mmCIF file of C-alpha atoms in Angstrom:
data_model
loop_
_atom_site.group_PDB
_atom_site.id
_atom_site.type_symbol
_atom_site.label_atom_id
_atom_site.label_comp_id
_atom_site.label_asym_id
_atom_site.label_seq_id
_atom_site.Cartn_x
_atom_site.Cartn_y
_atom_site.Cartn_z
ATOM 1 C CA UNK A 221 -21.374 -4.635 -28.910
ATOM 2 C CA UNK A 222 -22.422 -5.433 -32.453
ATOM 3 C CA UNK A 223 -19.652 -7.846 -32.710
ATOM 4 C CA UNK A 224 -19.095 -11.046 -31.081
ATOM 5 C CA UNK A 225 -15.157 -10.582 -31.142
ATOM 6 C CA UNK A 226 -12.824 -7.919 -31.438
ATOM 7 C CA UNK A 227 -9.212 -7.178 -31.792
ATOM 8 C CA UNK A 228 -7.375 -4.634 -29.677
ATOM 9 C CA UNK A 229 -3.449 -3.517 -29.202
ATOM 10 C CA UNK A 230 -2.871 -3.499 -25.350
ATOM 11 C CA UNK A 231 -0.749 -0.716 -24.560
ATOM 12 C CA UNK A 232 1.384 0.584 -21.920
ATOM 13 C CA UNK A 233 0.630 4.309 -22.239
ATOM 14 C CA UNK A 234 2.249 4.664 -25.814
ATOM 15 C CA UNK A 235 4.046 1.195 -25.993
ATOM 16 C CA UNK A 236 2.308 -1.382 -27.637
ATOM 17 C CA UNK A 237 2.258 -4.810 -25.526
ATOM 18 C CA UNK A 238 0.578 -7.487 -27.562
ATOM 19 C CA UNK A 239 -2.217 -7.779 -29.699
ATOM 20 C CA UNK A 240 -5.389 -9.484 -28.191
ATOM 21 C CA UNK A 241 -8.858 -11.070 -29.267
ATOM 22 C CA UNK A 242 -11.374 -10.214 -26.993
ATOM 23 C CA UNK A 243 -15.069 -12.012 -26.889
ATOM 24 C CA UNK A 244 -17.756 -10.700 -25.703
ATOM 25 C CA UNK A 245 -19.995 -14.027 -25.210
ATOM 26 C CA UNK A 246 -20.504 -15.124 -21.744
ATOM 27 C CA UNK A 247 -20.094 -11.848 -20.246
ATOM 28 C CA UNK A 248 -16.939 -11.164 -21.893
ATOM 29 C CA UNK A 249 -13.212 -12.416 -21.946
ATOM 30 C CA UNK A 250 -9.968 -12.655 -23.956
ATOM 31 C CA UNK A 251 -10.206 -15.269 -25.988
ATOM 32 C CA UNK A 252 -6.105 -15.381 -27.416
ATOM 33 C CA UNK A 253 -3.316 -13.421 -27.643
ATOM 34 C CA UNK A 254 -2.864 -13.110 -31.563
ATOM 35 C CA UNK A 255 0.939 -11.047 -31.111
ATOM 36 C CA UNK A 256 3.521 -10.070 -28.769
ATOM 37 C CA UNK A 257 4.923 -6.713 -29.562
ATOM 38 C CA UNK A 258 6.883 -5.604 -26.015
ATOM 39 C CA UNK A 259 5.954 -8.274 -23.993
ATOM 40 C CA UNK A 260 8.431 -6.538 -21.301
ATOM 41 C CA UNK A 261 6.185 -3.862 -21.092
ATOM 42 C CA UNK A 262 3.503 -6.082 -19.599
ATOM 43 C CA UNK A 263 1.855 -6.066 -16.064
ATOM 44 C CA UNK A 264 4.608 -7.048 -13.766
ATOM 45 C CA UNK A 265 4.791 -10.362 -12.874
ATOM 46 C CA UNK A 266 2.629 -11.923 -16.321
ATOM 47 C CA UNK A 267 5.549 -12.385 -18.760
ATOM 48 C CA UNK A 268 7.445 -15.721 -18.389
ATOM 49 C CA UNK A 269 11.002 -16.487 -18.904
ATOM 50 C CA UNK A 270 10.907 -17.063 -22.231
ATOM 51 C CA UNK A 271 8.996 -13.721 -22.918
ATOM 52 C CA UNK A 272 5.900 -15.449 -23.488
ATOM 53 C CA UNK A 273 2.295 -14.108 -21.871
ATOM 54 C CA UNK A 274 -0.252 -17.481 -20.796
ATOM 55 C CA UNK A 275 -3.580 -15.557 -22.067
ATOM 56 C CA UNK A 276 -5.084 -17.098 -18.891
ATOM 57 C CA UNK A 277 -2.978 -15.175 -16.396
ATOM 58 C CA UNK A 278 -3.748 -12.188 -18.693
ATOM 59 C CA UNK A 279 -7.729 -12.678 -18.864
ATOM 60 C CA UNK A 280 -7.355 -13.094 -14.554
ATOM 61 C CA UNK A 281 -5.483 -9.312 -14.476
ATOM 62 C CA UNK A 282 -8.000 -7.973 -16.908
ATOM 63 C CA UNK A 283 -10.849 -9.377 -14.787
ATOM 64 C CA UNK A 284 -9.422 -7.826 -11.853
ATOM 65 C CA UNK A 285 -9.406 -4.671 -13.354
ATOM 66 C CA UNK A 286 -13.196 -4.771 -14.124
ATOM 67 C CA UNK A 287 -15.872 -3.377 -11.758
ATOM 68 C CA UNK A 288 -16.485 -6.612 -9.035
ATOM 69 C CA UNK A 289 -19.608 -8.278 -8.786
ATOM 70 C CA UNK A 290 -19.083 -7.533 -4.881
ATOM 71 C CA UNK A 291 -19.384 -3.915 -5.757
ATOM 72 C CA UNK A 292 -22.585 -2.602 -3.999
ATOM 73 C CA UNK A 293 -25.413 -1.695 -6.289
ATOM 74 C CA UNK A 294 -23.427 -2.883 -9.194
ATOM 75 C CA UNK A 295 -26.173 -5.233 -10.666
ATOM 76 C CA UNK A 296 -28.665 -1.826 -10.429
ATOM 77 C CA UNK A 297 -26.087 -0.515 -12.567
ATOM 78 C CA UNK A 298 -25.629 -3.179 -15.267
ATOM 79 C CA UNK A 299 -29.296 -3.220 -15.530
ATOM 80 C CA UNK A 300 -29.789 0.158 -16.053
ATOM 81 C CA UNK A 301 -27.363 -0.012 -18.982
ATOM 82 C CA UNK A 302 -28.012 -3.177 -20.435
ATOM 83 C CA UNK A 303 -24.198 -4.108 -20.615
ATOM 84 C CA UNK A 304 -21.649 -6.096 -18.251
ATOM 85 C CA UNK A 305 -18.821 -5.031 -16.889
ATOM 86 C CA UNK A 306 -16.363 -6.371 -19.295
ATOM 87 C CA UNK A 307 -18.535 -4.177 -22.175
ATOM 88 C CA UNK A 308 -18.164 -0.900 -19.505
ATOM 89 C CA UNK A 309 -14.844 -0.771 -19.109
ATOM 90 C CA UNK A 310 -14.125 -1.292 -22.838
ATOM 91 C CA UNK A 311 -16.451 1.537 -23.606
ATOM 92 C CA UNK A 312 -13.179 3.533 -21.482
ATOM 93 C CA UNK A 313 -10.570 1.685 -23.614
ATOM 94 C CA UNK A 314 -9.328 -0.055 -20.246
ATOM 95 C CA UNK A 315 -8.064 3.139 -19.141
ATOM 96 C CA UNK A 316 -7.351 3.770 -15.317
ATOM 97 C CA UNK A 317 -5.871 5.876 -12.899
ATOM 98 C CA UNK A 318 -3.599 3.520 -10.951
ATOM 99 C CA UNK A 319 -1.343 2.606 -14.061
ATOM 100 C CA UNK A 320 -0.975 3.439 -18.065
ATOM 101 C CA UNK A 321 -2.490 0.117 -19.359
ATOM 102 C CA UNK A 322 -5.543 0.821 -21.986
ATOM 103 C CA UNK A 323 -7.011 -0.631 -25.190
ATOM 104 C CA UNK A 324 -6.322 0.327 -28.459
ATOM 105 C CA UNK A 325 -8.938 -0.783 -31.300
ATOM 106 C CA UNK A 326 -6.485 -2.402 -33.931
ATOM 107 C CA UNK A 327 -6.484 0.559 -37.500
ATOM 108 C CA UNK A 328 -7.372 3.017 -35.294
ATOM 109 C CA UNK A 329 -5.425 6.183 -34.672
ATOM 110 C CA UNK A 330 -6.285 7.395 -31.095
ATOM 111 C CA UNK A 331 -3.406 8.413 -29.242
ATOM 112 C CA UNK A 332 -2.843 8.085 -25.485
ATOM 113 C CA UNK A 333 -2.341 12.038 -25.196
ATOM 114 C CA UNK A 334 -6.158 12.080 -26.257
ATOM 115 C CA UNK A 335 -7.774 9.702 -23.792
ATOM 116 C CA UNK A 336 -5.644 9.346 -20.666
ATOM 117 C CA UNK A 337 -7.157 10.346 -17.382
ATOM 118 C CA UNK A 338 -3.799 12.053 -15.877
ATOM 119 C CA UNK A 339 -4.463 15.238 -18.382
ATOM 120 C CA UNK A 340 -7.893 14.665 -20.050
ATOM 121 C CA UNK A 341 -10.930 15.706 -18.433
ATOM 122 C CA UNK A 342 -13.620 12.236 -17.334
ATOM 123 C CA UNK A 343 -16.599 12.154 -16.123
ATOM 124 C CA UNK A 344 -17.255 11.394 -12.359
ATOM 125 C CA UNK A 345 -21.037 10.410 -12.948
ATOM 126 C CA UNK A 346 -20.710 6.839 -13.016
ATOM 127 C CA UNK A 347 -18.829 6.614 -9.421
ATOM 128 C CA UNK A 348 -21.388 9.012 -7.900
ATOM 129 C CA UNK A 349 -24.268 7.032 -8.620
ATOM 130 C CA UNK A 350 -22.770 3.610 -6.823
ATOM 131 C CA UNK A 351 -24.013 5.799 -3.353
ATOM 132 C CA UNK A 352 -27.408 5.978 -4.409
ATOM 133 C CA UNK A 353 -29.908 2.969 -5.197
ATOM 134 C CA UNK A 354 -31.572 4.361 -8.706
ATOM 135 C CA UNK A 355 -29.676 4.031 -11.712
ATOM 136 C CA UNK A 356 -32.520 4.645 -14.328
ATOM 137 C CA UNK A 357 -32.942 8.372 -14.446
ATOM 138 C CA UNK A 358 -29.078 8.737 -15.112
ATOM 139 C CA UNK A 359 -28.589 5.488 -17.454
ATOM 140 C CA UNK A 360 -28.585 7.652 -20.933
ATOM 141 C CA UNK A 361 -26.248 10.311 -19.919
ATOM 142 C CA UNK A 362 -23.551 7.850 -18.374
ATOM 143 C CA UNK A 363 -22.364 6.577 -21.587
ATOM 144 C CA UNK A 364 -21.503 10.005 -22.901
ATOM 145 C CA UNK A 365 -18.046 10.408 -21.365
ATOM 146 C CA UNK A 366 -15.007 8.178 -20.542
ATOM 147 C CA UNK A 367 -14.458 7.557 -16.907
ATOM 148 C CA UNK A 368 -12.231 5.491 -14.593
ATOM 149 C CA UNK A 369 -14.470 4.205 -12.194
ATOM 150 C CA UNK A 370 -15.126 1.266 -14.906
ATOM 151 C CA UNK A 371 -11.755 0.190 -13.986
ATOM 152 C CA UNK A 372 -12.015 0.650 -10.137
ATOM 153 C CA UNK A 373 -11.906 -2.768 -8.072
ATOM 154 C CA UNK A 374 -12.783 -2.950 -4.287
ATOM 155 C CA UNK A 375 -16.085 -3.407 -2.390
ATOM 156 C CA UNK A 376 -16.766 -0.163 -1.463
ATOM 157 C CA UNK A 377 -18.391 2.334 -3.315
ATOM 158 C CA UNK A 378 -16.079 4.847 -4.882
ATOM 159 C CA UNK A 379 -15.539 7.313 -7.508
ATOM 160 C CA UNK A 380 -12.616 9.414 -9.159
ATOM 161 C CA UNK A 381 -12.817 13.138 -9.375
ATOM 162 C CA UNK A 382 -10.816 16.146 -10.631
ATOM 163 C CA UNK A 383 -10.343 18.804 -8.133
ATOM 164 C CA UNK A 384 -7.763 22.085 -8.937
ATOM 165 C CA UNK A 385 -6.790 19.969 -11.954
ATOM 166 C CA UNK A 386 -5.816 17.274 -9.350
ATOM 167 C CA UNK A 387 -7.006 13.535 -9.570
ATOM 168 C CA UNK A 388 -8.774 12.503 -6.195
ATOM 169 C CA UNK A 389 -10.191 8.992 -5.361
ATOM 170 C CA UNK A 390 -13.529 9.583 -3.329
ATOM 171 C CA UNK A 391 -14.543 6.235 -0.972
ATOM 172 C CA UNK A 392 -17.995 5.579 1.070
ATOM 173 C CA UNK A 393 -18.432 3.249 3.816
ATOM 174 C CA UNK A 394 -20.635 0.010 4.853
ATOM 175 C CA UNK A 395 -22.141 -1.321 7.806
ATOM 176 C CA UNK A 396 -24.141 -0.234 10.702
ATOM 177 C CA UNK A 397 -21.137 1.843 11.907
ATOM 178 C CA UNK A 398 -19.766 3.317 8.551
ATOM 179 C CA UNK A 399 -16.701 3.547 9.720
ATOM 180 C CA UNK A 400 -13.900 3.026 7.063
ATOM 181 C CA UNK A 401 -13.874 6.378 5.907
ATOM 182 C CA UNK A 402 -13.391 7.810 9.377
ATOM 183 C CA UNK A 403 -10.485 4.935 9.858
ATOM 184 C CA UNK A 404 -8.742 6.072 6.705
ATOM 185 C CA UNK A 405 -8.351 9.713 8.473
ATOM 186 C CA UNK A 406 -7.115 8.250 11.413
ATOM 187 C CA UNK A 407 -4.449 6.192 9.872
ATOM 188 C CA UNK A 408 -3.065 8.741 8.059
ATOM 189 C CA UNK A 409 -2.942 11.208 10.943
ATOM 190 C CA UNK A 410 -1.427 8.289 13.179
ATOM 191 C CA UNK A 411 1.294 8.010 10.290
ATOM 192 C CA UNK A 412 1.617 11.929 9.561
ATOM 193 C CA UNK A 413 2.400 11.718 13.670
ATOM 194 C CA UNK A 414 4.975 9.379 13.743
ATOM 195 C CA UNK A 415 6.801 10.854 10.949
ATOM 196 C CA UNK A 416 6.024 8.252 8.502
ATOM 197 C CA UNK A 417 7.857 9.441 4.838
ATOM 198 C CA UNK A 418 5.846 7.023 2.723
ATOM 199 C CA UNK A 419 1.946 7.161 3.041
ATOM 200 C CA UNK A 420 -1.453 8.835 1.597
ATOM 201 C CA UNK A 421 -2.968 10.912 3.513
ATOM 202 C CA UNK A 422 -6.927 10.971 3.638
ATOM 203 C CA UNK A 423 -9.408 13.802 4.355
ATOM 204 C CA UNK A 424 -13.203 13.773 5.089
ATOM 205 C CA UNK A 425 -15.453 14.773 2.119
ATOM 206 C CA UNK A 426 -18.994 14.749 4.093
ATOM 207 C CA UNK A 427 -19.196 11.176 5.214
ATOM 208 C CA UNK A 428 -16.924 9.991 2.634
ATOM 209 C CA UNK A 429 -13.071 10.006 2.588
ATOM 210 C CA UNK A 430 -10.858 11.704 -0.037
ATOM 211 C CA UNK A 431 -7.331 11.160 -1.164
ATOM 212 C CA UNK A 432 -5.398 11.934 -3.996
ATOM 213 C CA UNK A 433 -3.687 9.688 -6.525
ATOM 214 C CA UNK A 434 -0.316 8.619 -6.021
ATOM 215 C CA UNK A 435 0.334 7.413 -9.671
ATOM 216 C CA UNK A 436 1.180 10.034 -11.798
ATOM 217 C CA UNK A 437 1.251 10.036 -15.672
ATOM 218 C CA UNK A 438 5.083 7.847 -15.795
ATOM 219 C CA UNK A 439 4.454 5.476 -13.190
ATOM 220 C CA UNK A 440 2.184 2.230 -12.272
ATOM 221 C CA UNK A 441 0.878 0.941 -9.413
ATOM 222 C CA UNK A 442 2.065 -2.721 -9.092
ATOM 223 C CA UNK A 443 0.170 -4.594 -6.622
ATOM 224 C CA UNK A 444 1.448 -7.570 -4.734
ATOM 225 C CA UNK A 445 -0.806 -10.107 -6.170
ATOM 226 C CA UNK A 446 1.380 -9.080 -9.354
ATOM 227 C CA UNK A 447 4.350 -9.861 -7.339
ATOM 228 C CA UNK A 448 4.245 -12.855 -6.038
ATOM 229 C CA UNK A 449 2.596 -14.665 -9.272
ATOM 230 C CA UNK A 450 5.996 -14.237 -10.678
ATOM 231 C CA UNK A 451 7.103 -17.631 -8.796
ATOM 232 C CA UNK A 452 5.548 -20.672 -7.812
ATOM 233 C CA UNK A 453 5.281 -21.500 -4.019
ATOM 234 C CA UNK A 454 7.484 -24.119 -2.942
ATOM 235 C CA UNK A 455 5.917 -26.824 -0.582
ATOM 236 C CA UNK A 456 6.037 -25.960 3.229
ATOM 237 C CA UNK A 457 7.084 -22.733 2.040
ATOM 238 C CA UNK A 458 5.293 -19.532 3.903
ATOM 239 C CA UNK A 459 3.429 -16.818 2.237
ATOM 240 C CA UNK A 460 5.830 -14.651 3.371
ATOM 241 C CA UNK A 461 9.089 -16.264 2.476
ATOM 242 C CA UNK A 462 7.444 -17.105 -0.762
ATOM 243 C CA UNK A 463 6.329 -13.103 -1.882
ATOM 244 C CA UNK A 464 10.033 -11.872 -0.452
ATOM 245 C CA UNK A 465 11.698 -15.009 -2.926
ATOM 246 C CA UNK A 466 9.704 -13.034 -5.341
ATOM 247 C CA UNK A 467 10.597 -9.395 -4.451
ATOM 248 C CA UNK A 468 14.321 -10.880 -4.278
ATOM 249 C CA UNK A 469 13.765 -12.175 -8.066
ATOM 250 C CA UNK A 470 13.124 -8.302 -8.996
ATOM 251 C CA UNK A 471 15.966 -7.004 -6.582
ATOM 252 C CA UNK A 472 14.006 -5.114 -4.188
ATOM 253 C CA UNK A 473 13.386 -7.697 -1.414
ATOM 254 C CA UNK A 474 14.942 -5.508 1.164
ATOM 255 C CA UNK A 475 12.889 -2.304 0.373
ATOM 256 C CA UNK A 476 10.025 -4.837 0.430
ATOM 257 C CA UNK A 477 10.978 -6.554 3.765
ATOM 258 C CA UNK A 478 11.659 -3.247 5.723
ATOM 259 C CA UNK A 479 8.731 -1.753 4.223
ATOM 260 C CA UNK A 480 7.051 -5.131 6.045
ATOM 261 C CA UNK A 481 8.661 -4.593 8.835
ATOM 262 C CA UNK A 482 6.731 -0.918 9.422
ATOM 263 C CA UNK A 483 3.448 -1.781 7.878
ATOM 264 C CA UNK A 484 3.097 -4.948 9.940
ATOM 265 C CA UNK A 485 3.221 -3.632 13.104
ATOM 266 C CA UNK A 486 0.762 -0.273 11.954
ATOM 267 C CA UNK A 487 -2.209 -3.202 10.986
ATOM 268 C CA UNK A 488 -1.152 -4.820 14.438
ATOM 269 C CA UNK A 489 -1.842 -0.989 16.085
ATOM 270 C CA UNK A 490 -4.924 -0.337 14.270
ATOM 271 C CA UNK A 491 -5.972 -3.545 14.077
ATOM 272 C CA UNK A 492 -6.573 -3.442 10.279
ATOM 273 C CA UNK A 493 -8.359 -6.423 9.426
ATOM 274 C CA UNK A 494 -7.706 -6.277 5.881
ATOM 275 C CA UNK A 495 -3.713 -5.506 4.166
ATOM 276 C CA UNK A 496 -4.420 -8.053 1.478
ATOM 277 C CA UNK A 497 -2.265 -8.447 -1.686
ATOM 278 C CA UNK A 498 -4.189 -5.617 -3.326
ATOM 279 C CA UNK A 499 -3.261 -2.530 -1.347
ATOM 280 C CA UNK A 500 0.540 -2.903 -1.193
ATOM 281 C CA UNK A 501 3.016 -2.932 -3.613
ATOM 282 C CA UNK A 502 5.389 -0.757 -5.306
ATOM 283 C CA UNK A 503 5.906 2.179 -7.753
ATOM 284 C CA UNK A 504 7.320 1.563 -11.269
ATOM 285 C CA UNK A 505 8.104 3.607 -14.145
ATOM 286 C CA UNK A 506 6.321 2.700 -17.315
ATOM 287 C CA UNK A 507 8.530 4.600 -19.932
ATOM 288 C CA UNK A 508 12.149 2.772 -18.233
ATOM 289 C CA UNK A 509 10.162 -0.202 -16.619
ATOM 290 C CA UNK A 510 12.658 0.577 -13.295
ATOM 291 C CA UNK A 511 11.030 0.083 -9.902
ATOM 292 C CA UNK A 512 10.847 3.756 -8.498
ATOM 293 C CA UNK A 513 9.964 2.913 -4.834
ATOM 294 C CA UNK A 514 7.830 1.420 -2.353
ATOM 295 C CA UNK A 515 4.011 2.062 -2.816
ATOM 296 C CA UNK A 516 2.946 4.138 -0.107
ATOM 297 C CA UNK A 517 1.005 2.996 2.771
ATOM 298 C CA UNK A 518 -3.053 3.540 1.704
ATOM 299 C CA UNK A 519 -6.485 1.938 2.166
ATOM 300 C CA UNK A 520 -6.613 1.521 6.323
ATOM 301 C CA UNK A 521 -10.651 1.593 6.470
ATOM 302 C CA UNK A 522 -10.976 -1.986 7.774
ATOM 303 C CA UNK A 523 -9.430 -1.678 11.137
ATOM 304 C CA UNK A 524 -10.580 -0.788 14.190
ATOM 305 C CA UNK A 525 -13.064 -2.907 15.096
ATOM 306 C CA UNK A 526 -14.901 -1.152 11.937
ATOM 307 C CA UNK A 527 -17.916 -3.855 11.694
ATOM 308 C CA UNK A 528 -18.154 -5.355 15.250
ATOM 309 C CA UNK A 529 -20.230 -4.460 17.846
ATOM 310 C CA UNK A 530 -17.704 -6.214 20.795
ATOM 311 C CA UNK A 531 -14.259 -4.412 20.934
ATOM 312 C CA UNK A 532 -11.951 -6.988 21.429
ATOM 313 C CA UNK A 533 -8.642 -7.354 21.306
ATOM 314 C CA UNK A 534 -8.698 -11.270 21.060
ATOM 315 C CA UNK A 535 -7.892 -13.292 17.759
ATOM 316 C CA UNK A 536 -7.961 -10.297 15.626
ATOM 317 C CA UNK A 537 -7.953 -10.946 11.981
ATOM 318 C CA UNK A 538 -5.124 -10.241 9.819
ATOM 319 C CA UNK A 539 -3.837 -10.476 5.849
ATOM 320 C CA UNK A 540 -1.689 -11.698 3.730
ATOM 321 C CA UNK A 541 0.705 -13.540 5.318
ATOM 322 C CA UNK A 542 -1.047 -14.898 8.553
ATOM 323 C CA UNK A 543 -4.928 -15.102 9.463
ATOM 324 C CA UNK A 544 -4.570 -13.605 12.850
ATOM 325 C CA UNK A 545 -2.616 -10.355 13.971
ATOM 326 C CA UNK A 546 -1.110 -12.554 17.061
ATOM 327 C CA UNK A 547 0.792 -14.389 14.819
ATOM 328 C CA UNK A 548 1.335 -12.219 11.639
ATOM 329 C CA UNK A 549 3.347 -9.918 14.170
ATOM 330 C CA UNK A 550 6.030 -12.638 14.419
ATOM 331 C CA UNK A 551 7.081 -12.234 11.457
ATOM 332 C CA UNK A 552 8.587 -8.621 11.680
ATOM 333 C CA UNK A 553 12.630 -8.942 10.952
ATOM 334 C CA UNK A 554 13.801 -5.707 12.584
ATOM 335 C CA UNK A 555 11.685 -4.608 15.589
ATOM 336 C CA UNK A 556 13.374 -1.236 15.412
ATOM 337 C CA UNK A 557 11.742 0.194 12.050
ATOM 338 C CA UNK A 558 8.558 0.597 13.580
ATOM 339 C CA UNK A 559 8.705 3.815 15.590
ATOM 340 C CA UNK A 560 6.100 2.144 18.878
ATOM 341 C CA UNK A 561 8.052 4.719 21.342
ATOM 342 C CA UNK A 562 6.521 7.815 19.073
ATOM 343 C CA UNK A 563 3.109 6.867 19.768
ATOM 344 C CA UNK A 564 1.389 9.556 21.671
ATOM 345 C CA UNK A 565 -1.611 11.378 20.386
ATOM 346 C CA UNK A 566 -3.281 8.124 19.046
ATOM 347 C CA UNK A 567 -6.313 8.636 21.615
ATOM 348 C CA UNK A 568 -6.780 12.674 20.831
ATOM 349 C CA UNK A 569 -6.801 11.507 16.901
ATOM 350 C CA UNK A 570 -9.248 8.625 17.081
ATOM 351 C CA UNK A 571 -11.889 10.756 19.010
ATOM 352 C CA UNK A 572 -11.468 13.673 17.336
ATOM 353 C CA UNK A 573 -11.947 11.808 14.096
ATOM 354 C CA UNK A 574 -14.667 9.148 15.023
ATOM 355 C CA UNK A 575 -16.597 11.840 17.126
ATOM 356 C CA UNK A 576 -17.549 13.158 13.371
ATOM 357 C CA UNK A 577 -19.324 9.848 13.139
ATOM 358 C CA UNK A 578 -22.891 10.157 13.824
ATOM 359 C CA UNK A 579 -22.619 6.335 13.921
ATOM 360 C CA UNK A 580 -20.075 5.789 16.642
ATOM 361 C CA UNK A 581 -21.527 6.698 20.216
ATOM 362 C CA UNK A 582 -19.435 7.915 23.089
ATOM 363 C CA UNK A 583 -19.646 4.609 24.613
ATOM 364 C CA UNK A 584 -17.952 3.129 21.117
ATOM 365 C CA UNK A 585 -15.295 5.580 20.750
ATOM 366 C CA UNK A 586 -13.687 4.825 24.109
ATOM 367 C CA UNK A 587 -14.124 1.115 23.677
ATOM 368 C CA UNK A 588 -11.744 1.404 20.443
ATOM 369 C CA UNK A 589 -9.318 3.692 22.431
ATOM 370 C CA UNK A 590 -8.651 1.601 25.451
ATOM 371 C CA UNK A 591 -8.560 -1.355 23.352
ATOM 372 C CA UNK A 592 -5.974 0.494 20.926
ATOM 373 C CA UNK A 593 -4.135 1.845 24.289
ATOM 374 C CA UNK A 594 -3.730 -2.262 24.838
ATOM 375 C CA UNK A 595 -2.140 -3.165 21.890
ATOM 376 C CA UNK A 596 0.132 -0.131 22.047
ATOM 377 C CA UNK A 597 1.499 -1.913 25.252
ATOM 378 C CA UNK A 598 1.297 -5.583 23.831
ATOM 379 C CA UNK A 599 3.285 -4.171 20.678
ATOM 380 C CA UNK A 600 6.061 -2.126 22.968
ATOM 381 C CA UNK A 601 6.488 -5.729 24.658
ATOM 382 C CA UNK A 602 6.833 -7.350 21.136
ATOM 383 C CA UNK A 603 9.090 -4.899 19.575
ATOM 384 C CA UNK A 604 11.132 -4.672 22.611
ATOM 385 C CA UNK A 605 12.249 -8.117 22.544
ATOM 386 C CA UNK A 606 10.770 -8.555 25.776
ATOM 387 C CA UNK A 607 8.189 -11.649 26.659
ATOM 388 C CA UNK A 608 5.262 -11.682 24.626
ATOM 389 C CA UNK A 609 2.695 -11.752 27.411
ATOM 390 C CA UNK A 610 -1.081 -11.902 27.374
ATOM 391 C CA UNK A 611 -1.223 -11.014 23.806
ATOM 392 C CA UNK A 612 -5.030 -12.592 23.802
ATOM 393 C CA UNK A 613 -6.490 -10.238 26.268
#
């Protein structure tokens, strides 16, 4: 960047939200909010009761939008391009396929219809490069086109691509068993088998997973991490109660509680260790600002003991409300919502998918199936109000 500081209009599709000053020193950051235009169109959870927006909170939101420092091979990309993550995301105007926010340079006549990724073509070069270790041969061509991969967070390698005019996300794996992509497929097939009506379907693309974008040109995905910011957590208040209180502030706590009564048992069933505040939330219409629905269930890869040699039901980790599954499962309010009695094909699904993974042998697959069957038995006890015996086995 030639200038150390530039002014932009943060847009929500066609609506100007605010004018901000961006500083490119020390890696890049939002220095100040110059003027508020339509703060109600800002990311949910950032607007205070007096319609003000804290620059630090806006900066935190923006930082979470950038490529994470933890992304595998990300340092090689920065080195090859001689740019940092802030410069890269601004190169594509902050555009994303998860929402409609973008940066319009002050004085520019750029329009949403000309640049958004929902209706315009984009490059998938940069995201694909993360699946390799060398960036130098392609560095010059990377910046020729816009890409949603500059605003794609998360640890795993991934890239957005266009197939038959649809927008699809491809995700890779890490670790000795390279199991996450296969787990995504297993989870979606389980949900399909129990007639779940709100989930993202995953398929395999080679050794990677692929799914269609669940956000469209008039909607945005609002993660729980933004929802929980609207109200401060009280002393001695649980994370679960605090989150539902924030949902009540926006008027959808009943719907969210019912969803959690479904998701928490499902995560218990597949031993999901990473239901964090970034991978569940709501869908909001960016034009009317009305909440349309709870977001579908997605991002289930860190499950089924994906990175563990020993398959054990003892002290399985969980997020976001409790650190262990045996404690988090107790948060379920309506035990009739999750259809545990409909679970019947799970062993077949696990075996059918994991046998395609060359890093999982028959013994490992068998042990995973046995552990899941044990979890089903325990979960049936819990959801039927019977005594919770042998939870640590």
